[in-house]
Amino acid sequence: MFRFRSRTSPPGRRAPRTALVALAAALAGAALSSPLSAMADSHAPRAATVAAEPGTPKTAAAPQKAGPRRAKAARTGPVAAANAGAANGGVKKTPQLVDGADPGTGGKDGDGNVANQYDLQVTYKGGQESTGVVIGAPKVYLVLWGSQWGTPSTNASGDTVVSGDPDQAAPYQQDFFKGLGSSGDGWSAVLTQYCEGIAAGSVQCPAGSAHIPYPQQGSVLAGVWVDNGAPAPQAATEPQLGAEALAAAKHFGNLTEAQNRNVQYVIDSPQGTDPDKWKELGYCAWHDFQRSPYGQLAYTNMPYLTDVAGCGTNWFGENTPRGRLDGYGIIGGHEYAETVTDPNTPGGWTDATGQEIGDKCAWIPKGSNGGLFFEDLATGSFPLQTLWSNADHLCMASDPVGPARRCR
């Protein structure tokens, strides 16, 4: 979602949300009492039939005149009560609703129910500042922020690797983005049904509208910058993350609105840091956009996900070095897909509660209908979540390439 809109809590922590969910509670809340071993067909359509209680509807903040777009969310239960009392000297627990899942953390921070909204189609919000979806070739710039990443070099696959990356998160992400659009990538095809330039409130995209294109293999990853001239902040704020996106645009020479039109910047923070208090607030990542002299800059706050087990680390019980990076597929893919369909959030595609196409299908157990699956790309096999398809009214792992596909 707007902000990762991916919140889940790690095992044994009281972090209130997103792609973090206290793992013990998350496993119970998402019916993952033991690691699932069944392999999902990476190309077969998957219907989201998992029973789930709806989460609290989200309320987006009014557009700002300057600065990043922040998506606000309402909350219920003990956290809402604590937040309501913050003005009277209480301690504010968290500002955001979990995106896609809310297993809770020991019964204190969530209602224990998966929050996916399966019954609601996403509708077009009319675009914001002339942007509704990515309509040119999607481009991702990976930014390894801070001297903590260490010294860069190049591996045998041509990926940038750094000495301060013990889990090898950087090359994993590069291989994922390089692989999009390769043979068998039905996941990217789900995105191509969505478009812009149509009436606000629309559910269907006419064939002649400006659709999201299917990516050409090797074209999505547009560049990698190891910004190691100074340390990244130990606890970067949202404005600092936005400023780093601005610095990245300048570094890559994207100095006009047109050059940034179909671009997203993934701001990777180094191991041990706490960007936007992700460990305290209990999310794994979020995406947003930053207004700038170079146009609107879509960017993602990507913490060092293996620092918190609940952000996908060994999510399927592999207990392997590669398995430790599962979150960079699940969560990284979630944020990428939502940025493509809602770059200047919330001008793109969301449902009536504010959930984006990733939120609606987040954390459905692997092996279940609409659940997590492994996609075999030319650059490796990556765990992904399904994406909401209006055409099917389901969470899908693959679909025909649009716009020939019609909603029914």
XYZ file of C-alpha atoms in Angstrom:
408
model
C 0.000 0.000 0.000
C 0.949 3.478 0.141
C 3.283 2.459 2.882
C 4.035 -1.014 2.595
C 1.941 -0.943 3.001
C 3.540 -4.113 4.082
C 3.432 -4.468 7.795
C 4.022 -7.568 9.813
C 5.634 -8.178 13.194
C 8.692 -10.278 14.007
C 8.761 -13.080 16.553
C 8.686 -11.937 20.104
C 8.636 -8.204 19.320
C 5.944 -5.675 20.055
C 6.445 -3.921 16.749
C 3.007 -2.866 15.546
C 3.029 -3.959 11.992
C 3.470 -4.327 8.307
C 5.611 -6.839 6.699
C 6.693 -7.691 10.134
C 4.152 -9.533 12.362
C 5.360 -11.133 15.493
C 6.209 -14.364 13.820
C 4.718 -16.622 16.420
C 1.507 -14.635 16.371
C 1.733 -14.191 12.629
C 2.054 -17.897 12.049
C -0.954 -18.612 14.182
C -2.999 -15.761 12.747
C -2.201 -16.713 9.162
C -2.645 -20.457 9.654
C 1.093 -21.109 9.426
C 1.491 -23.292 12.479
C 4.317 -25.118 10.732
C 6.405 -24.307 7.660
C 4.540 -25.203 4.493
C 6.402 -27.485 2.139
C 3.903 -27.703 -0.722
C 5.248 -25.918 -3.771
C 2.790 -23.652 -5.534
C 2.678 -23.690 -9.330
C 4.383 -20.409 -10.092
C 2.351 -19.842 -13.213
C -1.082 -21.130 -12.295
C -3.769 -18.573 -11.399
C -4.522 -18.636 -7.686
C -7.832 -17.592 -6.240
C -7.938 -15.920 -2.871
C -10.511 -17.956 -0.990
C -8.925 -17.764 2.443
C -11.492 -16.698 5.016
C -10.443 -13.484 6.677
C -11.996 -10.735 8.679
C -11.705 -7.313 7.097
C -9.303 -4.915 8.695
C -10.008 -1.375 9.713
C -10.751 0.853 6.708
C -7.916 3.206 5.907
C -8.310 6.937 5.542
C -5.849 8.770 3.313
C -4.619 12.162 4.348
C -5.450 15.155 2.170
C -2.860 15.907 -0.529
C -0.059 18.162 0.635
C 1.154 21.227 -1.186
C 4.747 20.107 -0.825
C 6.739 17.190 0.430
C 5.950 13.477 0.402
C 2.444 12.058 0.302
C 1.652 10.349 3.586
C -1.097 7.799 3.860
C -2.782 7.776 7.229
C -4.800 4.948 8.673
C -7.405 4.455 11.350
C -6.954 1.830 14.042
C -9.100 0.014 16.538
C -8.385 -1.792 19.764
C -5.760 -1.093 22.438
C -3.353 0.710 20.116
C -6.038 3.157 19.029
C -6.902 3.777 22.657
C -3.256 4.434 23.461
C -2.917 6.770 20.505
C -6.076 8.633 21.440
C -4.551 9.305 24.831
C -1.252 10.505 23.437
C -2.403 14.108 23.529
C -3.010 13.669 27.246
C 0.475 12.452 27.987
C 0.122 8.930 26.664
C 2.668 7.220 24.412
C 1.798 6.929 20.761
C 2.196 3.316 19.690
C 1.956 3.388 15.893
C 0.526 5.682 13.208
C -0.375 3.138 10.564
C -2.646 0.179 9.971
C -0.998 -3.043 8.920
C -1.034 -3.524 5.196
C -2.559 -6.795 4.176
C -2.160 -8.619 7.453
C -2.665 -7.931 11.129
C -1.930 -11.062 13.130
C -1.081 -8.878 16.079
C 1.790 -9.218 18.520
C 0.844 -11.129 21.588
C -2.688 -9.803 21.317
C -1.544 -6.274 22.115
C -1.057 -4.515 18.808
C -3.496 -6.090 16.391
C -6.825 -7.858 16.278
C -5.284 -11.165 15.194
C -7.109 -11.276 11.877
C -5.731 -11.204 8.375
C -6.930 -7.900 6.956
C -6.981 -8.685 3.240
C -10.044 -7.250 1.527
C -10.986 -10.000 -0.907
C -14.470 -8.797 -1.837
C -13.608 -5.310 -3.050
C -12.358 -4.466 -6.514
C -9.716 -1.785 -6.822
C -10.843 1.361 -8.601
C -8.935 4.075 -10.393
C -8.534 7.195 -8.272
C -8.167 9.614 -11.171
C -4.426 10.164 -11.047
C -2.477 12.652 -8.997
C -0.432 15.371 -10.668
C -1.001 13.793 -14.092
C 0.155 10.376 -12.935
C -2.003 7.323 -12.307
C 0.194 4.334 -13.185
C 3.539 3.664 -14.829
C 2.875 3.798 -18.562
C 6.424 3.479 -19.913
C 8.997 0.768 -19.349
C 9.224 0.384 -15.537
C 12.636 1.325 -14.191
C 14.073 0.626 -10.749
C 17.162 2.317 -9.335
C 18.678 0.570 -6.336
C 20.346 2.873 -3.803
C 22.616 1.342 -1.148
C 22.619 4.243 1.268
C 25.493 4.836 3.647
C 29.151 4.001 4.189
C 27.992 1.089 6.364
C 27.486 -0.881 3.126
C 31.262 -0.957 2.735
C 33.384 -1.319 -0.375
C 31.714 -2.181 -3.696
C 32.864 -4.713 -6.263
C 31.258 -6.793 -9.002
C 30.421 -10.501 -8.853
C 30.444 -13.082 -11.633
C 26.834 -12.247 -12.532
C 27.630 -8.588 -13.044
C 25.865 -7.554 -9.839
C 27.197 -4.880 -7.531
C 28.207 -6.443 -4.231
C 29.411 -4.680 -1.101
C 31.548 -5.761 1.834
C 29.001 -4.595 4.443
C 26.176 -6.816 3.227
C 26.518 -10.087 5.174
C 23.305 -11.611 3.819
C 23.917 -10.502 0.219
C 20.681 -8.527 -0.002
C 22.039 -6.255 -2.739
C 22.763 -8.882 -5.428
C 19.525 -10.711 -4.605
C 17.486 -7.599 -5.328
C 19.408 -6.915 -8.514
C 18.797 -10.437 -9.778
C 15.084 -10.150 -9.010
C 14.608 -6.930 -10.947
C 16.833 -8.163 -13.795
C 14.693 -11.270 -14.087
C 11.329 -9.553 -14.431
C 9.922 -10.027 -17.906
C 11.832 -13.249 -18.551
C 10.135 -16.345 -19.923
C 7.392 -17.587 -17.620
C 6.981 -14.334 -15.685
C 3.207 -14.385 -15.454
C 3.314 -12.292 -12.283
C 4.299 -9.131 -14.186
C 1.445 -9.767 -16.593
C -1.132 -9.257 -13.809
C -0.064 -5.613 -13.675
C -0.753 -4.974 -17.355
C -4.539 -4.888 -16.930
C -4.277 -1.552 -15.084
C -4.158 1.816 -16.804
C -4.607 5.562 -16.420
C -6.429 8.325 -18.261
C -9.883 6.954 -17.500
C -12.677 8.202 -15.257
C -12.118 8.113 -11.505
C -13.998 5.182 -10.002
C -13.497 2.957 -13.049
C -12.886 -0.745 -12.533
C -12.221 -1.703 -16.142
C -9.590 -0.376 -18.539
C -10.595 -0.017 -22.197
C -8.182 -1.560 -24.685
C -7.211 1.860 -26.009
C -6.239 3.341 -22.638
C -2.680 3.824 -21.421
C -1.857 0.476 -19.790
C 1.094 -0.596 -17.701
C 3.464 -2.336 -20.136
C 4.897 -5.813 -19.717
C 8.619 -5.394 -18.984
C 11.383 -6.506 -21.279
C 13.790 -8.888 -19.563
C 16.816 -7.082 -18.170
C 15.290 -3.620 -18.541
C 13.706 -3.066 -15.118
C 16.917 -2.620 -13.141
C 18.154 0.712 -14.454
C 21.069 1.345 -12.116
C 22.742 0.750 -8.742
C 24.336 3.455 -6.616
C 26.487 2.704 -3.588
C 26.160 6.047 -1.815
C 28.942 5.423 0.691
C 30.387 8.911 1.040
C 28.953 9.243 4.551
C 27.096 7.003 7.007
C 23.360 6.636 6.593
C 21.472 7.905 9.662
C 20.991 5.357 12.386
C 17.278 6.204 12.386
C 16.489 8.013 9.143
C 13.316 10.078 9.089
C 10.873 10.161 6.197
C 12.203 13.558 4.997
C 15.741 12.138 5.031
C 14.625 9.155 2.966
C 12.943 11.510 0.517
C 16.103 13.585 0.339
C 18.081 10.462 -0.518
C 15.655 9.734 -3.349
C 16.290 13.272 -4.588
C 20.050 12.708 -4.345
C 19.639 9.473 -6.305
C 17.717 11.218 -9.080
C 20.514 13.747 -9.356
C 23.181 11.021 -9.279
C 21.542 9.086 -12.112
C 20.934 12.232 -14.157
C 17.154 12.019 -13.950
C 16.669 15.768 -13.759
C 13.287 16.247 -15.403
C 9.749 15.171 -14.702
C 9.750 13.139 -17.912
C 12.881 11.262 -16.890
C 11.305 10.290 -13.562
C 7.848 9.520 -14.954
C 8.169 5.699 -14.885
C 10.952 5.408 -12.330
C 11.108 4.205 -8.750
C 14.035 4.499 -6.340
C 14.544 1.734 -3.769
C 16.389 3.239 -0.798
C 18.167 0.345 0.912
C 19.315 1.124 4.443
C 22.269 -0.826 5.853
C 22.211 -3.576 8.427
C 21.541 -2.453 11.986
C 19.821 0.816 11.149
C 16.245 1.784 11.946
C 14.840 3.832 9.036
C 11.536 5.513 9.892
C 11.425 3.475 13.130
C 10.520 0.294 11.282
C 11.522 -1.888 14.227
C 9.390 0.046 16.708
C 6.411 0.526 14.401
C 6.420 -3.029 13.157
C 6.388 -2.665 9.364
C 8.831 -4.026 6.811
C 8.823 -1.436 4.036
C 6.704 1.247 2.440
C 6.497 3.226 -0.769
C 5.708 6.902 -1.195
C 6.563 9.797 -3.486
C 8.549 12.966 -3.048
C 7.825 16.219 -4.869
C 11.012 17.733 -6.225
C 12.457 20.084 -8.854
C 12.882 16.945 -10.956
C 9.224 16.003 -10.829
C 7.530 13.479 -8.574
C 9.975 10.857 -7.300
C 8.450 7.495 -6.393
C 10.569 5.698 -3.839
C 10.582 2.815 -1.370
C 11.935 2.722 2.164
C 13.638 -0.694 2.247
C 15.210 -1.524 5.627
C 17.721 -4.373 5.998
C 14.956 -6.941 6.190
C 16.915 -9.804 7.750
C 17.358 -7.702 10.888
C 13.798 -8.733 11.814
C 12.765 -12.360 11.337
C 9.106 -11.544 10.707
C 9.939 -9.681 7.489
C 10.161 -12.879 5.478
C 13.437 -14.350 6.728
C 13.400 -18.090 5.945
C 9.639 -17.678 5.624
C 9.170 -21.169 4.219
C 11.407 -22.932 6.709
C 14.444 -23.257 4.423
C 17.029 -22.163 7.011
C 19.488 -21.407 4.211
C 21.423 -18.286 3.265
C 19.128 -17.777 0.264
C 16.058 -18.419 2.380
C 17.088 -15.612 4.691
C 16.404 -13.258 1.783
C 12.816 -14.394 1.131
C 11.510 -11.017 2.302
C 13.297 -9.201 -0.494
C 11.190 -11.173 -2.949
C 7.900 -11.093 -1.048
C 8.129 -7.533 0.238
C 10.307 -6.103 -2.519
C 7.886 -7.453 -5.096
C 4.919 -6.085 -3.134
C 6.338 -2.568 -3.094
C 7.421 -2.708 -6.738
C 3.962 -3.791 -7.926
C 2.180 -1.188 -5.836
C 4.484 1.570 -7.047
C 3.824 0.590 -10.668
C 0.040 0.703 -10.125
C -0.030 3.653 -7.688
C 3.212 5.678 -7.978
C 1.826 9.015 -6.764
C -0.341 7.440 -4.141
C -3.286 7.555 -3.847
C -3.849 8.546 -7.458
C -3.746 5.046 -8.903
C -5.558 1.827 -8.055
C -6.848 1.146 -4.530
C -9.998 -0.351 -3.057
C -12.543 1.469 -0.924
C -10.502 0.838 2.232
C -7.270 2.157 0.719
C -5.644 -1.202 0.065
C -3.488 -1.462 -3.036
C -3.133 -4.534 -5.226
C -0.374 -5.987 -3.036
C -2.115 -5.399 0.291
C -5.171 -7.322 -0.809
C -3.110 -10.478 -1.293
C -0.423 -10.088 1.387
C 0.805 -13.003 3.511
C -1.669 -15.611 2.274
C 0.050 -18.900 3.218
C 1.979 -20.710 0.534
C -0.005 -23.657 -0.757
C -3.323 -21.901 -0.165
C -5.423 -20.445 -2.939
C -3.970 -17.059 -3.781
C -0.988 -17.773 -1.569
C 2.718 -17.049 -1.689
C 4.559 -18.918 -4.438
C 7.949 -19.235 -6.103
C 8.417 -17.664 -9.536
C 11.185 -19.064 -11.731
C 12.843 -16.178 -13.533
C 15.888 -16.304 -15.784
C 17.970 -15.019 -12.856
C 16.723 -17.478 -10.226
C 13.675 -18.577 -8.269
C 12.074 -15.899 -6.108
C 9.244 -16.086 -3.548
C 6.440 -13.689 -4.402
C 2.978 -12.865 -3.199
C 0.069 -12.836 -5.587
C -1.465 -9.596 -6.860
C -5.083 -8.505 -6.979
C -6.664 -8.859 -10.408
C -9.874 -6.997 -11.155
C -10.152 -9.102 -14.301
C -10.479 -12.242 -12.198
C -11.738 -10.737 -8.939
C -9.034 -12.848 -7.310
C -5.445 -12.791 -6.099
C -3.431 -14.054 -9.054
C 0.082 -15.406 -9.602
C -0.253 -14.955 -13.354
C -2.601 -13.623 -16.011
C -2.613 -13.000 -19.758
C -0.803 -9.839 -20.797
C -3.312 -6.954 -21.104
C -5.025 -4.990 -22.430
C -6.797 -7.813 -24.273
C -7.932 -9.091 -20.905
C -11.392 -7.811 -19.935
C -12.817 -7.537 -16.448
C -15.877 -9.670 -15.910
